[in-house]
Every structure is written in structure tokens, then in C-alpha cells.
mmCIF file of C-alpha atoms in Angstrom:
data_model
loop_
_atom_site.group_PDB
_atom_site.id
_atom_site.type_symbol
_atom_site.label_atom_id
_atom_site.label_comp_id
_atom_site.label_asym_id
_atom_site.label_seq_id
_atom_site.Cartn_x
_atom_site.Cartn_y
_atom_site.Cartn_z
ATOM 1 C CA UNK G 1 -70.125 216.731 96.851
ATOM 2 C CA UNK G 2 -73.100 216.939 99.206
ATOM 3 C CA UNK G 3 -72.259 219.647 101.732
ATOM 4 C CA UNK G 4 -74.103 217.892 104.546
ATOM 5 C CA UNK G 5 -72.061 214.755 103.850
ATOM 6 C CA UNK G 6 -68.859 216.838 103.864
ATOM 7 C CA UNK G 7 -69.730 218.145 107.340
ATOM 8 C CA UNK G 8 -70.157 214.709 108.878
ATOM 9 C CA UNK G 9 -67.287 213.134 106.934
ATOM 10 C CA UNK G 10 -64.820 215.864 107.977
ATOM 11 C CA UNK G 11 -65.975 215.659 111.594
ATOM 12 C CA UNK G 12 -65.619 211.872 111.592
ATOM 13 C CA UNK G 13 -62.076 211.973 110.171
ATOM 14 C CA UNK G 14 -61.082 214.671 112.670
ATOM 15 C CA UNK G 15 -62.303 212.610 115.618
ATOM 16 C CA UNK G 16 -60.724 209.449 114.204
ATOM 17 C CA UNK G 17 -57.255 210.983 113.681
ATOM 18 C CA UNK G 18 -57.220 212.575 117.140
ATOM 19 C CA UNK G 19 -58.349 209.361 118.842
ATOM 20 C CA UNK G 20 -56.027 207.131 116.795
ATOM 21 C CA UNK G 21 -53.002 209.277 117.665
ATOM 22 C CA UNK G 22 -53.863 209.008 121.351
ATOM 23 C CA UNK G 23 -54.380 205.267 120.981
ATOM 24 C CA UNK G 24 -50.940 204.759 119.431
ATOM 25 C CA UNK G 25 -49.244 206.723 122.226
ATOM 26 C CA UNK G 26 -51.115 205.113 125.136
ATOM 27 C CA UNK G 27 -50.756 201.729 126.908
ATOM 28 C CA UNK G 28 -54.093 200.557 125.520
ATOM 29 C CA UNK G 29 -54.339 196.840 124.678
ATOM 30 C CA UNK G 30 -53.152 196.250 121.122
ATOM 31 C CA UNK G 31 -51.539 199.645 120.643
ATOM 32 C CA UNK G 32 -48.014 198.826 121.819
ATOM 33 C CA UNK G 33 -47.257 195.516 120.135
ATOM 34 C CA UNK G 34 -46.175 196.818 116.736
ATOM 35 C CA UNK G 35 -43.791 199.518 115.571
ATOM 36 C CA UNK G 36 -46.185 202.343 114.742
ATOM 37 C CA UNK G 37 -44.111 205.309 115.877
ATOM 38 C CA UNK G 38 -43.790 206.617 112.309
ATOM 39 C CA UNK G 39 -47.587 206.925 112.100
ATOM 40 C CA UNK G 40 -48.021 208.590 115.513
ATOM 41 C CA UNK G 41 -45.110 210.933 114.751
ATOM 42 C CA UNK G 42 -46.713 211.933 111.436
ATOM 43 C CA UNK G 43 -50.119 212.497 113.026
ATOM 44 C CA UNK G 44 -48.563 214.616 115.778
ATOM 45 C CA UNK G 45 -46.370 216.765 113.544
ATOM 46 C CA UNK G 46 -49.108 217.424 111.004
ATOM 47 C CA UNK G 47 -51.943 217.686 113.509
ATOM 48 C CA UNK G 48 -52.598 221.378 112.834
ATOM 49 C CA UNK G 49 -52.565 220.942 109.067
ATOM 50 C CA UNK G 50 -55.004 218.029 109.406
ATOM 51 C CA UNK G 51 -57.189 220.005 111.807
ATOM 52 C CA UNK G 52 -57.333 223.095 109.592
ATOM 53 C CA UNK G 53 -58.174 221.144 106.438
ATOM 54 C CA UNK G 54 -60.924 219.196 108.194
ATOM 55 C CA UNK G 55 -62.215 222.307 109.957
ATOM 56 C CA UNK G 56 -62.649 223.959 106.570
ATOM 57 C CA UNK G 57 -64.725 220.976 105.479
ATOM 58 C CA UNK G 58 -66.790 221.173 108.673
ATOM 59 C CA UNK G 59 -67.450 224.902 108.228
ATOM 60 C CA UNK G 60 -68.271 224.451 104.559
ATOM 61 C CA UNK G 61 -71.009 221.973 105.410
ATOM 62 C CA UNK G 62 -72.121 223.513 108.718
ATOM 63 C CA UNK G 63 -75.139 225.452 107.447
ATOM 64 C CA UNK G 64 -76.626 222.613 105.341
ATOM 65 C CA UNK G 65 -76.159 220.226 108.288
ATOM 66 C CA UNK G 66 -78.346 222.466 110.479
ATOM 67 C CA UNK G 67 -81.131 222.887 107.930
ATOM 68 C CA UNK G 68 -83.025 219.931 109.368
ATOM 69 C CA UNK G 69 -82.921 217.861 112.548
ATOM 70 C CA UNK G 70 -80.664 220.351 114.264
ATOM 71 C CA UNK G 71 -80.192 218.113 117.291
ATOM 72 C CA UNK G 72 -78.136 215.628 115.227
ATOM 73 C CA UNK G 73 -75.298 218.032 114.268
ATOM 74 C CA UNK G 74 -75.431 219.543 117.765
ATOM 75 C CA UNK G 75 -74.885 216.157 119.414
ATOM 76 C CA UNK G 76 -72.223 215.288 116.845
ATOM 77 C CA UNK G 77 -70.307 218.483 117.552
ATOM 78 C CA UNK G 78 -70.583 217.947 121.302
ATOM 79 C CA UNK G 79 -69.266 214.401 120.926
ATOM 80 C CA UNK G 80 -66.368 215.572 118.766
ATOM 81 C CA UNK G 81 -65.548 218.331 121.256
ATOM 82 C CA UNK G 82 -65.544 215.859 124.142
ATOM 83 C CA UNK G 83 -63.207 213.497 122.274
ATOM 84 C CA UNK G 84 -60.880 216.378 121.393
ATOM 85 C CA UNK G 85 -60.755 217.513 125.033
ATOM 86 C CA UNK G 86 -60.136 214.024 126.422
ATOM 87 C CA UNK G 87 -57.429 213.209 123.879
ATOM 88 C CA UNK G 88 -55.514 216.471 124.146
ATOM 89 C CA UNK G 89 -55.949 217.327 127.813
ATOM 90 C CA UNK G 90 -57.186 214.466 129.973
ATOM 91 C CA UNK G 91 -55.232 211.589 128.383
ATOM 92 C CA UNK G 92 -52.249 213.457 126.984
ATOM 93 C CA UNK G 93 -49.076 212.229 128.738
ATOM 94 C CA UNK G 94 -47.715 215.714 129.433
ATOM 95 C CA UNK G 95 -51.022 216.685 131.048
ATOM 96 C CA UNK G 96 -51.256 213.516 133.146
ATOM 97 C CA UNK G 97 -47.685 213.512 134.486
ATOM 98 C CA UNK G 98 -45.690 216.540 135.552
ATOM 99 C CA UNK G 99 -42.160 217.298 136.633
ATOM 100 C CA UNK G 100 -41.811 218.664 140.174
ATOM 101 C CA UNK G 101 -42.874 222.269 140.381
ATOM 102 C CA UNK G 102 -39.985 222.849 142.763
ATOM 103 C CA UNK G 103 -37.171 220.325 143.141
ATOM 104 C CA UNK G 104 -36.057 220.168 146.778
ATOM 105 C CA UNK G 105 -33.493 218.019 148.601
ATOM 106 C CA UNK G 106 -32.636 217.344 152.211
ATOM 107 C CA UNK G 107 -30.322 215.192 154.278
ATOM 108 C CA UNK G 108 -31.021 211.595 155.247
ATOM 109 C CA UNK G 109 -32.591 212.516 158.595
ATOM 110 C CA UNK G 110 -35.649 214.166 157.042
ATOM 111 C CA UNK G 111 -36.527 211.714 154.268
ATOM 112 C CA UNK G 112 -39.433 209.883 155.900
ATOM 113 C CA UNK G 113 -38.637 206.734 153.891
ATOM 114 C CA UNK G 114 -38.273 203.203 155.197
ATOM 115 C CA UNK G 115 -34.930 201.460 154.830
ATOM 116 C CA UNK G 116 -36.198 199.192 152.040
ATOM 117 C CA UNK G 117 -37.510 202.027 149.840
ATOM 118 C CA UNK G 118 -35.885 202.011 146.398
ATOM 119 C CA UNK G 119 -33.810 204.955 145.209
ATOM 120 C CA UNK G 120 -31.872 205.934 142.126
ATOM 121 C CA UNK G 121 -28.562 207.455 143.194
ATOM 122 C CA UNK G 122 -26.210 209.573 141.080
ATOM 123 C CA UNK G 123 -22.785 210.861 142.136
ATOM 124 C CA UNK G 124 -20.893 213.506 140.160
ATOM 125 C CA UNK G 125 -17.838 215.488 141.250
ATOM 126 C CA UNK G 126 -18.265 214.526 144.900
ATOM 127 C CA UNK G 127 -21.975 215.433 145.038
ATOM 128 C CA UNK G 128 -24.633 212.721 145.441
ATOM 129 C CA UNK G 129 -28.365 213.054 144.828
ATOM 130 C CA UNK G 130 -30.934 210.286 145.310
ATOM 131 C CA UNK G 131 -34.426 210.050 143.853
ATOM 132 C CA UNK G 132 -37.063 207.741 145.370
ATOM 133 C CA UNK G 133 -38.478 205.414 142.722
ATOM 134 C CA UNK G 134 -42.035 206.022 143.940
ATOM 135 C CA UNK G 135 -41.615 209.709 143.014
ATOM 136 C CA UNK G 136 -39.892 209.017 139.701
ATOM 137 C CA UNK G 137 -42.603 206.546 138.697
ATOM 138 C CA UNK G 138 -45.083 209.433 138.617
ATOM 139 C CA UNK G 139 -42.900 212.274 137.334
ATOM 140 C CA UNK G 140 -41.251 210.081 134.647
ATOM 141 C CA UNK G 141 -38.472 212.617 134.163
ATOM 142 C CA UNK G 142 -36.707 215.186 136.312
ATOM 143 C CA UNK G 143 -34.091 217.770 135.381
ATOM 144 C CA UNK G 144 -31.393 218.401 137.954
ATOM 145 C CA UNK G 145 -27.835 219.706 138.300
ATOM 146 C CA UNK G 146 -25.341 217.505 140.161
ATOM 147 C CA UNK G 147 -21.756 218.601 140.666
ATOM 148 C CA UNK G 148 -22.244 221.265 138.012
ATOM 149 C CA UNK G 149 -23.531 218.676 135.499
ATOM 150 C CA UNK G 150 -26.995 218.901 133.930
ATOM 151 C CA UNK G 151 -28.802 215.595 134.369
ATOM 152 C CA UNK G 152 -32.160 214.279 133.209
ATOM 153 C CA UNK G 153 -33.348 211.440 135.436
ATOM 154 C CA UNK G 154 -35.963 209.239 133.776
ATOM 155 C CA UNK G 155 -38.145 206.344 134.844
ATOM 156 C CA UNK G 156 -40.760 204.228 133.082
ATOM 157 C CA UNK G 157 -42.802 202.126 135.490
ATOM 158 C CA UNK G 158 -44.327 200.117 132.633
ATOM 159 C CA UNK G 159 -40.756 199.018 131.839
ATOM 160 C CA UNK G 160 -39.307 199.218 135.348
ATOM 161 C CA UNK G 161 -36.372 201.040 133.818
ATOM 162 C CA UNK G 162 -34.384 203.838 135.438
ATOM 163 C CA UNK G 163 -31.824 205.780 133.419
ATOM 164 C CA UNK G 164 -30.073 209.115 133.733
ATOM 165 C CA UNK G 165 -28.962 211.123 130.718
ATOM 166 C CA UNK G 166 -26.898 214.166 129.904
ATOM 167 C CA UNK G 167 -29.548 216.373 128.219
ATOM 168 C CA UNK G 168 -26.903 218.310 126.293
ATOM 169 C CA UNK G 169 -27.458 218.020 122.532
ATOM 170 C CA UNK G 170 -25.211 219.797 120.036
ATOM 171 C CA UNK G 171 -23.708 221.806 122.889
ATOM 172 C CA UNK G 172 -27.047 223.027 124.267
ATOM 173 C CA UNK G 173 -28.830 221.795 127.407
ATOM 174 C CA UNK G 174 -32.121 220.594 125.972
ATOM 175 C CA UNK G 175 -35.523 220.423 127.653
ATOM 176 C CA UNK G 176 -38.014 217.647 126.982
ATOM 177 C CA UNK G 177 -41.698 216.883 127.296
ATOM 178 C CA UNK G 178 -43.335 213.514 127.819
ATOM 179 C CA UNK G 179 -45.035 212.397 124.587
ATOM 180 C CA UNK G 180 -46.515 209.032 125.477
ATOM 181 C CA UNK G 181 -45.393 205.465 124.856
ATOM 182 C CA UNK G 182 -43.921 203.284 122.139
ATOM 183 C CA UNK G 183 -43.439 199.537 122.632
ATOM 184 C CA UNK G 184 -44.594 200.043 126.255
ATOM 185 C CA UNK G 185 -41.726 202.472 126.873
ATOM 186 C CA UNK G 186 -41.959 206.152 127.770
ATOM 187 C CA UNK G 187 -41.094 208.476 124.912
ATOM 188 C CA UNK G 188 -39.916 212.079 125.221
ATOM 189 C CA UNK G 189 -39.682 214.966 122.774
ATOM 190 C CA UNK G 190 -36.951 217.597 122.679
ATOM 191 C CA UNK G 191 -38.275 221.135 122.520
ATOM 192 C CA UNK G 192 -35.750 222.370 119.954
ATOM 193 C CA UNK G 193 -36.600 220.075 117.028
ATOM 194 C CA UNK G 194 -39.594 218.049 118.208
ATOM 195 C CA UNK G 195 -37.648 214.795 117.767
ATOM 196 C CA UNK G 196 -38.755 211.737 119.770
ATOM 197 C CA UNK G 197 -36.426 209.759 122.060
ATOM 198 C CA UNK G 198 -36.737 206.355 123.740
ATOM 199 C CA UNK G 199 -36.448 206.269 127.523
ATOM 200 C CA UNK G 200 -35.078 202.714 127.588
ATOM 201 C CA UNK G 201 -32.067 203.518 125.413
ATOM 202 C CA UNK G 202 -31.739 207.286 125.051
ATOM 203 C CA UNK G 203 -31.878 206.892 121.263
ATOM 204 C CA UNK G 204 -33.743 209.312 119.002
ATOM 205 C CA UNK G 205 -36.147 207.264 116.870
ATOM 206 C CA UNK G 206 -38.108 209.913 114.966
ATOM 207 C CA UNK G 207 -37.543 213.440 113.736
ATOM 208 C CA UNK G 208 -34.644 215.624 112.689
ATOM 209 C CA UNK G 209 -32.260 214.054 115.203
ATOM 210 C CA UNK G 210 -33.130 210.442 114.423
ATOM 211 C CA UNK G 211 -30.184 208.167 115.141
ATOM 212 C CA UNK G 212 -28.562 210.419 117.737
ATOM 213 C CA UNK G 213 -27.910 209.049 121.214
ATOM 214 C CA UNK G 214 -28.140 210.742 124.603
ATOM 215 C CA UNK G 215 -25.123 210.093 126.810
ATOM 216 C CA UNK G 216 -26.075 207.764 129.671
ATOM 217 C CA UNK G 217 -24.876 208.892 133.104
ATOM 218 C CA UNK G 218 -24.061 206.147 135.588
ATOM 219 C CA UNK G 219 -26.783 205.694 138.202
ATOM 220 C CA UNK G 220 -27.295 203.092 140.930
ATOM 221 C CA UNK G 221 -30.584 201.598 142.049
ATOM 222 C CA UNK G 222 -30.456 200.675 145.722
ATOM 223 C CA UNK G 223 -32.404 200.628 148.973
ATOM 224 C CA UNK G 224 -32.541 203.692 151.176
ATOM 225 C CA UNK G 225 -30.758 201.780 153.950
ATOM 226 C CA UNK G 226 -27.870 200.869 151.646
ATOM 227 C CA UNK G 227 -27.724 204.419 150.330
ATOM 228 C CA UNK G 228 -27.377 205.829 153.849
ATOM 229 C CA UNK G 229 -24.471 203.494 154.473
ATOM 230 C CA UNK G 230 -22.710 204.422 151.244
ATOM 231 C CA UNK G 231 -23.551 208.131 151.057
ATOM 232 C CA UNK G 232 -24.201 209.514 154.556
ATOM 233 C CA UNK G 233 -23.651 213.073 153.309
ATOM 234 C CA UNK G 234 -25.831 212.729 150.222
ATOM 235 C CA UNK G 235 -29.017 214.641 149.493
ATOM 236 C CA UNK G 236 -32.352 212.983 148.814
ATOM 237 C CA UNK G 237 -35.211 214.350 146.750
ATOM 238 C CA UNK G 238 -38.253 215.414 148.739
ATOM 239 C CA UNK G 239 -41.846 214.812 147.596
ATOM 240 C CA UNK G 240 -43.422 217.542 145.509
ATOM 241 C CA UNK G 241 -46.298 218.781 147.647
ATOM 242 C CA UNK G 242 -48.355 219.511 144.533
ATOM 243 C CA UNK G 243 -48.304 215.821 143.576
ATOM 244 C CA UNK G 244 -48.155 213.866 146.835
ATOM 245 C CA UNK G 245 -51.538 212.293 146.079
ATOM 246 C CA UNK G 246 -50.179 211.000 142.760
ATOM 247 C CA UNK G 247 -47.313 209.014 144.283
ATOM 248 C CA UNK G 248 -47.735 205.253 144.575
ATOM 249 C CA UNK G 249 -47.136 203.092 147.627
ATOM 250 C CA UNK G 250 -44.321 200.539 147.908
ATOM 251 C CA UNK G 251 -46.136 197.688 146.125
ATOM 252 C CA UNK G 252 -44.619 198.555 142.762
ATOM 253 C CA UNK G 253 -41.112 198.725 144.237
ATOM 254 C CA UNK G 254 -41.481 195.356 145.936
ATOM 255 C CA UNK G 255 -43.077 193.673 142.949
ATOM 256 C CA UNK G 256 -46.345 192.975 144.752
ATOM 257 C CA UNK G 257 -48.553 195.227 142.637
ATOM 258 C CA UNK G 258 -51.363 193.366 140.868
ATOM 259 C CA UNK G 259 -51.798 196.006 138.188
ATOM 260 C CA UNK G 260 -51.945 194.555 134.683
ATOM 261 C CA UNK G 261 -49.865 197.472 133.446
ATOM 262 C CA UNK G 262 -47.076 197.783 136.032
ATOM 263 C CA UNK G 263 -47.459 194.632 138.139
ATOM 264 C CA UNK G 264 -44.786 191.919 138.279
ATOM 265 C CA UNK G 265 -45.150 188.380 136.934
ATOM 266 C CA UNK G 266 -44.666 185.723 139.591
ATOM 267 C CA UNK G 267 -42.633 183.365 137.407
ATOM 268 C CA UNK G 268 -39.423 183.740 135.419
ATOM 269 C CA UNK G 269 -39.061 184.886 131.808
ATOM 270 C CA UNK G 270 -42.582 186.190 131.474
ATOM 271 C CA UNK G 271 -43.426 189.623 130.042
ATOM 272 C CA UNK G 272 -43.148 191.391 133.401
ATOM 273 C CA UNK G 273 -40.612 189.168 135.125
ATOM 274 C CA UNK G 274 -37.652 191.053 136.569
ATOM 275 C CA UNK G 275 -34.290 190.698 134.879
ATOM 276 C CA UNK G 276 -30.903 192.319 135.246
ATOM 277 C CA UNK G 277 -29.692 193.500 131.858
ATOM 278 C CA UNK G 278 -25.948 193.704 131.262
ATOM 279 C CA UNK G 279 -24.053 195.076 128.260
ATOM 280 C CA UNK G 280 -20.340 194.459 127.939
ATOM 281 C CA UNK G 281 -18.330 195.352 124.847
ATOM 282 C CA UNK G 282 -21.296 195.024 122.524
ATOM 283 C CA UNK G 283 -22.606 191.798 124.065
ATOM 284 C CA UNK G 284 -25.941 191.704 125.904
ATOM 285 C CA UNK G 285 -27.308 189.235 128.426
ATOM 286 C CA UNK G 286 -30.319 189.058 130.734
ATOM 287 C CA UNK G 287 -30.175 187.410 134.164
ATOM 288 C CA UNK G 288 -33.348 186.238 135.845
ATOM 289 C CA UNK G 289 -33.986 187.907 139.212
ATOM 290 C CA UNK G 290 -35.424 184.780 140.829
ATOM 291 C CA UNK G 291 -32.418 182.749 139.759
ATOM 292 C CA UNK G 292 -30.123 185.293 141.373
ATOM 293 C CA UNK G 293 -32.077 185.167 144.643
ATOM 294 C CA UNK G 294 -31.945 181.396 144.639
ATOM 295 C CA UNK G 295 -28.238 181.104 143.785
ATOM 296 C CA UNK G 296 -27.080 184.247 145.670
ATOM 297 C CA UNK G 297 -24.103 184.578 143.347
ATOM 298 C CA UNK G 298 -23.912 184.051 139.592
ATOM 299 C CA UNK G 299 -20.637 183.500 137.782
ATOM 300 C CA UNK G 300 -20.749 183.808 134.021
ATOM 301 C CA UNK G 301 -18.637 184.629 130.976
ATOM 302 C CA UNK G 302 -19.727 187.516 128.765
ATOM 303 C CA UNK G 303 -17.712 189.050 125.934
ATOM 304 C CA UNK G 304 -14.765 186.910 126.984
ATOM 305 C CA UNK G 305 -14.757 188.284 130.531
ATOM 306 C CA UNK G 306 -15.661 186.727 133.866
ATOM 307 C CA UNK G 307 -18.844 188.311 135.206
ATOM 308 C CA UNK G 308 -20.134 188.019 138.760
ATOM 309 C CA UNK G 309 -23.564 189.109 140.004
ATOM 310 C CA UNK G 310 -24.442 189.166 143.686
ATOM 311 C CA UNK G 311 -27.398 190.185 145.804
ATOM 312 C CA UNK G 312 -27.611 191.181 149.456
ATOM 313 C CA UNK G 313 -29.432 189.364 152.259
ATOM 314 C CA UNK G 314 -32.491 191.628 151.842
ATOM 315 C CA UNK G 315 -32.896 190.600 148.187
ATOM 316 C CA UNK G 316 -32.866 194.249 147.140
ATOM 317 C CA UNK G 317 -29.365 195.465 146.359
ATOM 318 C CA UNK G 318 -27.523 193.717 143.572
ATOM 319 C CA UNK G 319 -24.158 194.368 141.980
ATOM 320 C CA UNK G 320 -22.562 193.330 138.714
ATOM 321 C CA UNK G 321 -18.825 193.234 138.073
ATOM 322 C CA UNK G 322 -16.085 191.630 136.055
ATOM 323 C CA UNK G 323 -13.352 189.856 138.009
ATOM 324 C CA UNK G 324 -9.918 188.413 137.401
ATOM 325 C CA UNK G 325 -7.905 185.565 138.873
ATOM 326 C CA UNK G 326 -9.635 183.759 141.731
ATOM 327 C CA UNK G 327 -13.287 182.856 141.215
ATOM 328 C CA UNK G 328 -15.658 184.340 143.828
ATOM 329 C CA UNK G 329 -17.374 180.952 144.161
ATOM 330 C CA UNK G 330 -14.421 179.863 146.263
ATOM 331 C CA UNK G 331 -15.240 182.429 148.934
ATOM 332 C CA UNK G 332 -17.500 180.819 151.533
ATOM 333 C CA UNK G 333 -20.468 182.742 152.889
ATOM 334 C CA UNK G 334 -20.111 185.663 150.510
ATOM 335 C CA UNK G 335 -23.086 187.232 148.810
ATOM 336 C CA UNK G 336 -21.945 190.824 148.273
ATOM 337 C CA UNK G 337 -19.380 192.303 145.944
ATOM 338 C CA UNK G 338 -17.956 194.366 148.744
ATOM 339 C CA UNK G 339 -16.721 191.242 150.498
ATOM 340 C CA UNK G 340 -15.474 189.732 147.264
ATOM 341 C CA UNK G 341 -13.515 192.865 146.510
ATOM 342 C CA UNK G 342 -11.672 192.655 149.798
ATOM 343 C CA UNK G 343 -10.539 189.085 149.199
ATOM 344 C CA UNK G 344 -6.867 188.724 148.255
ATOM 345 C CA UNK G 345 -6.283 187.501 144.725
ATOM 346 C CA UNK G 346 -9.565 188.782 143.294
ATOM 347 C CA UNK G 347 -9.773 192.061 141.383
ATOM 348 C CA UNK G 348 -13.370 193.203 140.958
ATOM 349 C CA UNK G 349 -14.450 196.036 138.648
ATOM 350 C CA UNK G 350 -18.129 197.043 138.952
ATOM 351 C CA UNK G 351 -19.904 197.504 135.594
ATOM 352 C CA UNK G 352 -23.235 199.179 134.749
ATOM 353 C CA UNK G 353 -26.411 197.109 134.727
ATOM 354 C CA UNK G 354 -30.141 197.761 134.651
ATOM 355 C CA UNK G 355 -33.122 196.142 136.289
ATOM 356 C CA UNK G 356 -36.021 195.952 133.835
ATOM 357 C CA UNK G 357 -39.044 193.904 132.961
ATOM 358 C CA UNK G 358 -38.084 191.097 130.598
ATOM 359 C CA UNK G 359 -40.303 192.381 127.776
ATOM 360 C CA UNK G 360 -38.483 195.725 127.869
ATOM 361 C CA UNK G 361 -34.954 194.365 127.801
ATOM 362 C CA UNK G 362 -35.904 191.881 125.071
ATOM 363 C CA UNK G 363 -37.596 194.555 122.948
ATOM 364 C CA UNK G 364 -34.902 197.209 123.058
ATOM 365 C CA UNK G 365 -31.924 194.866 123.131
ATOM 366 C CA UNK G 366 -33.087 192.149 120.714
ATOM 367 C CA UNK G 367 -29.547 190.768 120.351
ATOM 368 C CA UNK G 368 -29.606 189.700 124.000
ATOM 369 C CA UNK G 369 -29.018 186.177 125.252
ATOM 370 C CA UNK G 370 -30.418 184.687 128.462
ATOM 371 C CA UNK G 371 -28.295 183.318 131.274
ATOM 372 C CA UNK G 372 -28.896 179.598 131.608
ATOM 373 C CA UNK G 373 -30.156 179.173 128.032
ATOM 374 C CA UNK G 374 -28.381 178.027 124.914
ATOM 375 C CA UNK G 375 -30.423 180.253 122.645
ATOM 376 C CA UNK G 376 -28.750 183.243 121.036
ATOM 377 C CA UNK G 377 -32.009 185.098 120.502
ATOM 378 C CA UNK G 378 -34.228 186.805 123.064
ATOM 379 C CA UNK G 379 -37.168 184.410 122.866
ATOM 380 C CA UNK G 380 -40.183 184.482 125.180
#
């Protein structure tokens, strides 16, 4: 084989594999619409083997490549070095987004947030911590201890999904790093085995622990004003001073962002339309946010149970529950579960739900149905 050819061929393949891996793990148009995690996982896990083999080829052909027109191999090496730096440092997810350097909390009086700011609230063993969505949207994941329980709080703003997990795996509290994205959802890697986990479900999808599931800890999304009312003695996360400039404004929270990546669609059942996803006894259903605002209260039947969804007057705080006996539609002027729960003859049991973009709920819960539709498949 021509040694000069080997130099350029090895350099080309090295640049291509590094760039392709980054492409598969980034929200670049075309990269997130097919299941390619097995390829990106392979390229990541064998990156050093691939690099060493190709580096040997580069070194083997280095001297012949410089025998004439030295500026060509010099420029080629500079280009390859720039691509390597951008892929592994500038555009790598764990270099772009960081957990707080120091996690601090304070009481409600020193938050500096407006009453309509969105929070994710978690209560364990009488202790309540809240995390502003605008902070989570940058950090993506935060490790905390609440009521003696280790908790990993996660958020993907491309999915508009907030979930909290118990990071304990096989009896050990695991730590994670942000890998990138798959199917427009944040993906994390455990440090013990290098396995990859979906943020939207907590399921391991690649690696030694494939098929395992992180335990989901109940968390509530609500406005700061509602949180103060419900948890006046709770603690709220403070901004990390090292990353204040990275936090977004309230446009994402309110759905007024025009970003093609994290902005909200203005009509129902589009890729980035808001839905409330509900799972009950193995049955899944999505409820359109705009329909809920228009109707104020939705009564439905899911998994053989009566389900009620309500929203408050500010169109921010929603609740989902199953109820027995008297239908909440008979209660005049009611648009909150709190009032329904106080009504004689109605027993209301709140159940977990998640606000997500429609494309996310449809992708990760493909067995879902849609409220108001006869179809039994997710559809578009």
C-alpha cells in the first residue's frame, strides 16, 4: 500500500468517526430520527482502539506525506486537530453542560423568582426541595439528598420532560455523566459500567446493564406561587454562580420560545405541542394541553378507572387523579382537584403524570392512545 495514501486515508477515517459519533449524539437535523444508539455506543466504547489503529497508520505514512508539498499534510493535520478538539471538548455534552459546582438551598424569601416560575418539587420523609426549571434546563441533571434519600433530578428541555430517579444500582449510589442525545432525549452514562440510560424513561438501553430500570421518584411540576402555598417550609435551589449566564429566561417555561430546538408548537398534536402523559396499570394516554385549558376539567376512563384532569386559573398547575362515585363534572365552578377532593361523595386519589412534548411521549411510550381520538396508536 502507498504510504502517503495510508497517511491521508487513516486521517480521513479518524476525522470521520469522531465527527459521526458527535453527529449521532447531537440534536443536528437528521441525526435523531432513527435508532442509531447501537452505532454511537460502539464508536464511543471503542474510540481508543479506533484512534490507536488509525494513529499507527498516520505515523506509518507521516514521513512520505511530508516528502513533497509539505503545506498539504500540515493543513490536513491542523484540520483534523481542530475537528478532534471541537468534537471532544467544545460540542461534547459533558463539556457543554455541568452540574452545579456547589448545590445550595434557601427558604422561599430569598428565591428571587416570580410567582409563575416553574419548579420541580420533591418531598421525602418530611423534607421538600424545589428546583427551578430554568436551572434544570441547563444542568440537565443534579444529584441531591432529600430526607436521607439519594436523588438524581433530571431535565431534558428538548423533550420538556422532568423526572427524578433513585440513582442506586445494585445497592450502590451511582454517579452519571451526560453523554448526548438519542431520539431527541438526553442520555446519561453510569460511571461504573459505562452503560447508557434514557432520561425520558430511566431505562438502560445500551451496555452491560441494558434492560435495567432506574426507580422513578415522585416529583411535582408546579409554579413557585403554588409551591409556596403548599410547602411554606420547603427549600429551593439557588442559582449556581458559576453558570448564571447559562440559565435561560422564562420564555421556555411559558412556551413562548421561538427556538426550533426547544420552542413550543402553537397548535395541538404537533411535534412540540404540550401534552400530559399518564400511565395507569400498563395503559398510556396523552392529553392535549390546549384541550385541557379550553375544557378546564377532563373526565376520562383509563385502564377501567375514572380519571380526572384539572388545571388552575393561571393555566400553569395541573393535577391528575382517579376518582370514585360522584363525577366531578357535577361540581359547579370547580377547576382544581383540591376543591373536588373536599366535595362529599367523591374520593380522589392523585396519580403521577408528566408534561412533555408530544414527540417525546409518542416516541418513548409508543403504545399510547390520545384523548379524544379513536386511534389506538400514537400517530402524528
